[in-house]
PDB file of C-alpha atoms in Angstrom:
ATOM      1  CA  MET A   1      32.532  11.593  82.560  1.00 69.00           C
ATOM      2  CA  ASP A   2      33.340  12.858  79.090  1.00 85.00           C
ATOM      3  CA  GLY A   3      31.679  11.426  76.035  1.00 94.00           C
ATOM      4  CA  LYS A   4      33.550  10.302  72.945  1.00 96.00           C
ATOM      5  CA  VAL A   5      33.941  11.524  69.394  1.00 97.00           C
ATOM      6  CA  ILE A   6      33.767   8.372  67.270  1.00 97.00           C
ATOM      7  CA  LEU A   7      34.641   8.135  63.596  1.00 96.00           C
ATOM      8  CA  ASN A   8      32.844   5.189  62.004  1.00 96.00           C
ATOM      9  CA  LEU A   9      32.999   4.645  58.272  1.00 94.00           C
ATOM     10  CA  ALA A  10      34.069   2.357  55.462  1.00 95.00           C
ATOM     11  CA  ILE A  11      37.107   2.793  53.239  1.00 96.00           C
ATOM     12  CA  SER A  12      38.529   1.077  50.211  1.00 97.00           C
ATOM     13  CA  ILE A  13      41.881  -0.623  50.659  1.00 96.00           C
ATOM     14  CA  ASP A  14      43.481   2.403  48.999  1.00 96.00           C
ATOM     15  CA  GLY A  15      41.875   4.815  51.488  1.00 94.00           C
ATOM     16  CA  TYR A  16      38.801   6.245  49.756  1.00 95.00           C
ATOM     17  CA  ILE A  17      35.436   6.764  51.453  1.00 93.00           C
ATOM     18  CA  ALA A  18      33.528   7.337  48.208  1.00 92.00           C
ATOM     19  CA  ASP A  19      34.157   7.099  44.498  1.00 92.00           C
ATOM     20  CA  GLU A  20      34.930  10.263  42.555  1.00 90.00           C
ATOM     21  CA  ASN A  21      31.201  10.989  42.152  1.00 88.00           C
ATOM     22  CA  GLY A  22      30.476  10.505  45.851  1.00 85.00           C
ATOM     23  CA  GLY A  23      29.075   7.028  45.210  1.00 87.00           C
ATOM     24  CA  PHE A  24      29.232   4.232  47.727  1.00 90.00           C
ATOM     25  CA  ASP A  25      27.699   1.240  45.908  1.00 93.00           C
ATOM     26  CA  TRP A  26      31.114  -0.456  46.135  1.00 95.00           C
ATOM     27  CA  ILE A  27      30.756  -0.791  49.935  1.00 94.00           C
ATOM     28  CA  VAL A  28      29.937  -4.488  49.955  1.00 94.00           C
ATOM     29  CA  GLY A  29      31.653  -7.671  51.024  1.00 93.00           C
ATOM     30  CA  ASN A  30      32.935 -10.340  48.674  1.00 92.00           C
ATOM     31  CA  ASP A  31      30.868 -13.340  49.852  1.00 90.00           C
ATOM     32  CA  ASP A  32      33.953 -15.021  51.313  1.00 92.00           C
ATOM     33  CA  ASN A  33      33.060 -16.093  54.829  1.00 93.00           C
ATOM     34  CA  SER A  34      36.074 -18.382  55.331  1.00 94.00           C
ATOM     35  CA  LEU A  35      37.809 -15.945  57.712  1.00 95.00           C
ATOM     36  CA  ASN A  36      34.725 -14.667  59.560  1.00 95.00           C
ATOM     37  CA  THR A  37      35.194 -14.057  63.276  1.00 96.00           C
ATOM     38  CA  ASN A  38      32.662 -15.202  65.844  1.00 96.00           C
ATOM     39  CA  ASN A  39      31.990 -11.563  66.751  1.00 93.00           C
ATOM     40  CA  LYS A  40      29.679  -9.728  64.357  1.00 93.00           C
ATOM     41  CA  TRP A  41      29.252  -6.026  63.763  1.00 93.00           C
ATOM     42  CA  ASP A  42      25.914  -4.679  64.983  1.00 94.00           C
ATOM     43  CA  PHE A  43      25.337  -1.139  63.774  1.00 93.00           C
ATOM     44  CA  GLY A  44      22.111  -0.940  65.775  1.00 93.00           C
ATOM     45  CA  ASN A  45      24.005  -1.604  69.008  1.00 95.00           C
ATOM     46  CA  PHE A  46      26.571   1.018  68.010  1.00 96.00           C
ATOM     47  CA  LEU A  47      23.826   3.604  67.470  1.00 96.00           C
ATOM     48  CA  GLU A  48      22.238   2.894  70.855  1.00 95.00           C
ATOM     49  CA  ASP A  49      25.257   4.492  72.535  1.00 95.00           C
ATOM     50  CA  ILE A  50      25.313   7.506  70.204  1.00 97.00           C
ATOM     51  CA  ASP A  51      23.755  10.794  71.292  1.00 97.00           C
ATOM     52  CA  VAL A  52      24.660  13.105  68.380  1.00 97.00           C
ATOM     53  CA  ILE A  53      25.418  12.512  64.693  1.00 97.00           C
ATOM     54  CA  VAL A  54      27.655  14.864  62.688  1.00 97.00           C
ATOM     55  CA  MET A  55      27.904  14.881  58.912  1.00 95.00           C
ATOM     56  CA  GLY A  56      28.999  17.137  56.099  1.00 92.00           C
ATOM     57  CA  LYS A  57      26.683  18.897  53.670  1.00 93.00           C
ATOM     58  CA  ASN A  58      27.385  16.410  50.863  1.00 89.00           C
ATOM     59  CA  CYS A  59      26.184  13.552  53.078  1.00 90.00           C
ATOM     60  CA  TYR A  60      23.099  15.609  53.945  1.00 94.00           C
ATOM     61  CA  ASP A  61      22.451  16.294  50.242  1.00 92.00           C
ATOM     62  CA  GLN A  62      22.580  12.533  49.595  1.00 90.00           C
ATOM     63  CA  GLY A  63      19.832  12.044  52.193  1.00 92.00           C
ATOM     64  CA  PHE A  64      21.856  10.231  54.871  1.00 92.00           C
ATOM     65  CA  HIS A  65      20.365  12.445  57.587  1.00 94.00           C
ATOM     66  CA  LYS A  66      17.008  10.713  57.073  1.00 93.00           C
ATOM     67  CA  ASP A  67      18.459   7.533  58.587  1.00 93.00           C
ATOM     68  CA  TYR A  68      18.804   9.292  61.944  1.00 94.00           C
ATOM     69  CA  LYS A  69      15.405  10.824  62.666  1.00 92.00           C
ATOM     70  CA  GLU A  70      15.556   9.801  66.335  1.00 93.00           C
ATOM     71  CA  LYS A  71      18.772  11.656  67.183  1.00 96.00           C
ATOM     72  CA  PRO A  72      20.039  15.207  66.798  1.00 97.00           C
ATOM     73  CA  VAL A  73      21.995  15.543  63.551  1.00 97.00           C
ATOM     74  CA  TYR A  74      24.464  18.381  63.034  1.00 97.00           C
ATOM     75  CA  ILE A  75      25.376  19.219  59.459  1.00 96.00           C
ATOM     76  CA  ALA A  76      28.568  21.154  58.702  1.00 94.00           C
ATOM     77  CA  THR A  77      28.018  23.587  55.862  1.00 93.00           C
ATOM     78  CA  SER A  78      29.342  26.882  54.550  1.00 92.00           C
ATOM     79  CA  GLU A  79      25.769  27.858  53.667  1.00 92.00           C
ATOM     80  CA  THR A  80      23.316  29.586  55.981  1.00 92.00           C
ATOM     81  CA  MET A  81      20.429  27.195  56.472  1.00 93.00           C
ATOM     82  CA  ASP A  82      17.559  27.069  58.937  1.00 95.00           C
ATOM     83  CA  ASP A  83      17.381  24.255  61.463  1.00 95.00           C
ATOM     84  CA  TYR A  84      14.312  22.037  61.303  1.00 96.00           C
ATOM     85  CA  GLU A  85      13.084  18.988  63.212  1.00 95.00           C
ATOM     86  CA  ASN A  86      16.224  17.373  64.683  1.00 95.00           C
ATOM     87  CA  TYR A  87      18.551  18.751  61.959  1.00 97.00           C
ATOM     88  CA  HIS A  88      20.938  21.553  62.893  1.00 96.00           C
ATOM     89  CA  PHE A  89      23.252  23.392  60.499  1.00 96.00           C
ATOM     90  CA  ILE A  90      26.654  24.647  61.653  1.00 94.00           C
ATOM     91  CA  ASN A  91      28.783  26.952  59.564  1.00 90.00           C
ATOM     92  CA  ASP A  92      31.337  28.065  62.142  1.00 87.00           C
ATOM     93  CA  ASN A  93      33.023  26.739  65.284  1.00 86.00           C
ATOM     94  CA  LEU A  94      32.162  23.155  64.328  1.00 90.00           C
ATOM     95  CA  CYS A  95      34.705  21.423  66.552  1.00 92.00           C
ATOM     96  CA  GLU A  96      33.960  23.751  69.495  1.00 93.00           C
ATOM     97  CA  THR A  97      30.235  23.042  69.227  1.00 92.00           C
ATOM     98  CA  ILE A  98      30.759  19.284  69.118  1.00 93.00           C
ATOM     99  CA  LEU A  99      33.287  19.392  71.977  1.00 94.00           C
ATOM    100  CA  LYS A 100      30.576  20.931  74.182  1.00 95.00           C
ATOM    101  CA  PHE A 101      28.489  17.794  73.638  1.00 95.00           C
ATOM    102  CA  LYS A 102      31.477  15.578  74.423  1.00 95.00           C
ATOM    103  CA  ASN A 103      32.132  17.516  77.629  1.00 94.00           C
ATOM    104  CA  GLU A 104      28.479  16.969  78.593  1.00 95.00           C
ATOM    105  CA  GLY A 105      29.119  13.207  78.416  1.00 96.00           C
ATOM    106  CA  LYS A 106      27.515  12.667  75.020  1.00 97.00           C
ATOM    107  CA  ASN A 107      28.876  10.279  72.389  1.00 97.00           C
ATOM    108  CA  ILE A 108      29.230  11.787  68.936  1.00 97.00           C
ATOM    109  CA  PHE A 109      29.222   9.765  65.702  1.00 97.00           C
ATOM    110  CA  LEU A 110      31.269  11.362  62.916  1.00 96.00           C
ATOM    111  CA  PHE A 111      29.464  10.026  59.887  1.00 93.00           C
ATOM    112  CA  GLY A 112      31.554  11.757  57.206  1.00 83.00           C
ATOM    113  CA  GLY A 113      32.737  13.033  54.738  1.00 82.00           C
ATOM    114  CA  GLY A 114      36.411  13.648  54.249  1.00 84.00           C
ATOM    115  CA  GLY A 115      36.402  17.425  54.747  1.00 85.00           C
ATOM    116  CA  LEU A 116      34.411  17.110  57.954  1.00 89.00           C
ATOM    117  CA  VAL A 117      36.680  14.373  59.312  1.00 91.00           C
ATOM    118  CA  ASP A 118      39.729  16.468  58.431  1.00 90.00           C
ATOM    119  CA  ASN A 119      38.601  19.238  60.830  1.00 90.00           C
ATOM    120  CA  PHE A 120      38.351  16.767  63.708  1.00 93.00           C
ATOM    121  CA  LEU A 121      41.669  15.073  62.858  1.00 92.00           C
ATOM    122  CA  LYS A 122      43.559  18.343  62.761  1.00 91.00           C
ATOM    123  CA  ALA A 123      41.973  19.365  66.086  1.00 92.00           C
ATOM    124  CA  ASP A 124      42.951  15.924  67.498  1.00 92.00           C
ATOM    125  CA  ILE A 125      39.555  15.332  69.103  1.00 93.00           C
ATOM    126  CA  ILE A 126      38.598  11.934  67.692  1.00 95.00           C
ATOM    127  CA  ASP A 127      38.615   9.383  70.502  1.00 95.00           C
ATOM    128  CA  GLN A 128      37.744   6.216  68.571  1.00 96.00           C
ATOM    129  CA  PHE A 129      38.236   5.150  64.978  1.00 96.00           C
ATOM    130  CA  ILE A 130      36.000   2.368  63.659  1.00 97.00           C
ATOM    131  CA  VAL A 131      37.000   1.605  60.098  1.00 97.00           C
ATOM    132  CA  GLY A 132      35.497  -1.035  57.842  1.00 97.00           C
ATOM    133  CA  ILE A 133      38.025  -1.950  55.164  1.00 97.00           C
ATOM    134  CA  ILE A 134      36.184  -2.971  52.022  1.00 97.00           C
ATOM    135  CA  PRO A 135      37.963  -5.498  49.757  1.00 96.00           C
ATOM    136  CA  THR A 136      38.100  -3.047  46.846  1.00 96.00           C
ATOM    137  CA  ILE A 137      40.746  -0.796  45.321  1.00 97.00           C
ATOM    138  CA  LEU A 138      38.987   2.238  43.828  1.00 96.00           C
ATOM    139  CA  GLY A 139      42.044   3.912  42.325  1.00 96.00           C
ATOM    140  CA  LYS A 140      40.514   7.374  42.770  1.00 96.00           C
ATOM    141  CA  GLY A 141      37.792   9.015  44.745  1.00 94.00           C
ATOM    142  CA  ILE A 142      37.257  10.979  47.940  1.00 91.00           C
ATOM    143  CA  PRO A 143      40.049  10.172  50.410  1.00 92.00           C
ATOM    144  CA  LEU A 144      39.481   9.654  54.111  1.00 90.00           C
ATOM    145  CA  PHE A 145      42.682  11.391  55.111  1.00 88.00           C
ATOM    146  CA  LEU A 146      43.701  14.708  53.604  1.00 85.00           C
ATOM    147  CA  GLU A 147      47.231  16.052  53.885  1.00 83.00           C
ATOM    148  CA  ASN A 148      49.154  17.556  56.788  1.00 82.00           C
ATOM    149  CA  ASN A 149      47.540  15.596  59.614  1.00 85.00           C
ATOM    150  CA  LEU A 150      48.959  15.228  63.069  1.00 86.00           C
ATOM    151  CA  LYS A 151      50.629  11.982  64.029  1.00 90.00           C
ATOM    152  CA  ILE A 152      48.113  10.122  66.200  1.00 91.00           C
ATOM    153  CA  ASP A 153      49.125   6.811  67.751  1.00 93.00           C
ATOM    154  CA  LEU A 154      46.316   4.286  68.027  1.00 95.00           C
ATOM    155  CA  HIS A 155      45.653   1.057  69.881  1.00 96.00           C
ATOM    156  CA  LEU A 156      43.722  -1.771  68.216  1.00 97.00           C
ATOM    157  CA  ASP A 157      40.871  -2.522  70.633  1.00 96.00           C
ATOM    158  CA  SER A 158      38.962  -5.082  68.571  1.00 96.00           C
ATOM    159  CA  TYR A 159      38.481  -6.487  65.112  1.00 97.00           C
ATOM    160  CA  ILE A 160      35.745  -8.278  63.228  1.00 97.00           C
ATOM    161  CA  ILE A 161      36.025 -10.056  59.901  1.00 97.00           C
ATOM    162  CA  GLU A 162      32.774 -10.614  58.061  1.00 96.00           C
ATOM    163  CA  ASN A 163      32.122 -11.312  54.395  1.00 95.00           C
ATOM    164  CA  GLY A 164      35.664 -10.237  53.446  1.00 96.00           C
ATOM    165  CA  ILE A 165      35.338  -6.915  55.306  1.00 97.00           C
ATOM    166  CA  ALA A 166      37.709  -6.161  58.174  1.00 97.00           C
ATOM    167  CA  ILE A 167      36.220  -3.861  60.811  1.00 97.00           C
ATOM    168  CA  LEU A 168      38.949  -2.433  63.016  1.00 98.00           C
ATOM    169  CA  GLN A 169      38.247  -0.457  66.175  1.00 97.00           C
ATOM    170  CA  TYR A 170      41.039   1.784  67.442  1.00 97.00           C
ATOM    171  CA  SER A 171      41.379   4.270  70.265  1.00 96.00           C
ATOM    172  CA  LYS A 172      44.100   6.787  70.986  1.00 90.00           C
ATOM    173  CA  THR A 173      46.905   5.045  72.861  1.00 83.00           C
ATOM    174  CA  ASN A 174      46.882   7.528  75.724  1.00 67.00           C
ATOM    175  CA  GLU A 175      43.213   6.664  76.369  1.00 48.00           C
ATOM    176  CA  SER A 176      43.607   2.903  75.979  1.00 39.00           C
ATOM    177  CA  LEU A 177      46.189   2.316  78.680  1.00 38.00           C
TER     178      LEU A 177
END
């Protein structure tokens, strides 16, 4: 059985994954629990089913890789860097490398950023989209979706509302039916 490539990240209502300086301190709820669902998001449970984490060099530079010391982390970069511990640097054939893991039955977590996600969108190899919509309009920043993407139809599989944040889980329609 094939694994899945899963995009899981937070966006502002206007579609940004970070502010213009790469900051993410705005990724918080608004303390309004009036619409909370009974289901809650459990990131720990999500990670239990993940075999490989993929992130861009900017995320690596911000130290996000340190949160995943127990799993192999692949960092997309244009630089030539030496692998160490569980950290692996890829500067060519990114999607092909990650597809090998998927074909081996491994689940891959696309952590971010926008440039990295764009490669996977254009190759149409993201199986699930888990998006936390933060109740904030940034006005400018780093967008999740760059231009000239394929049309990809999605099916809403589940949703969670917690603290003013809507977490929506989608899969490609051809895989949901």
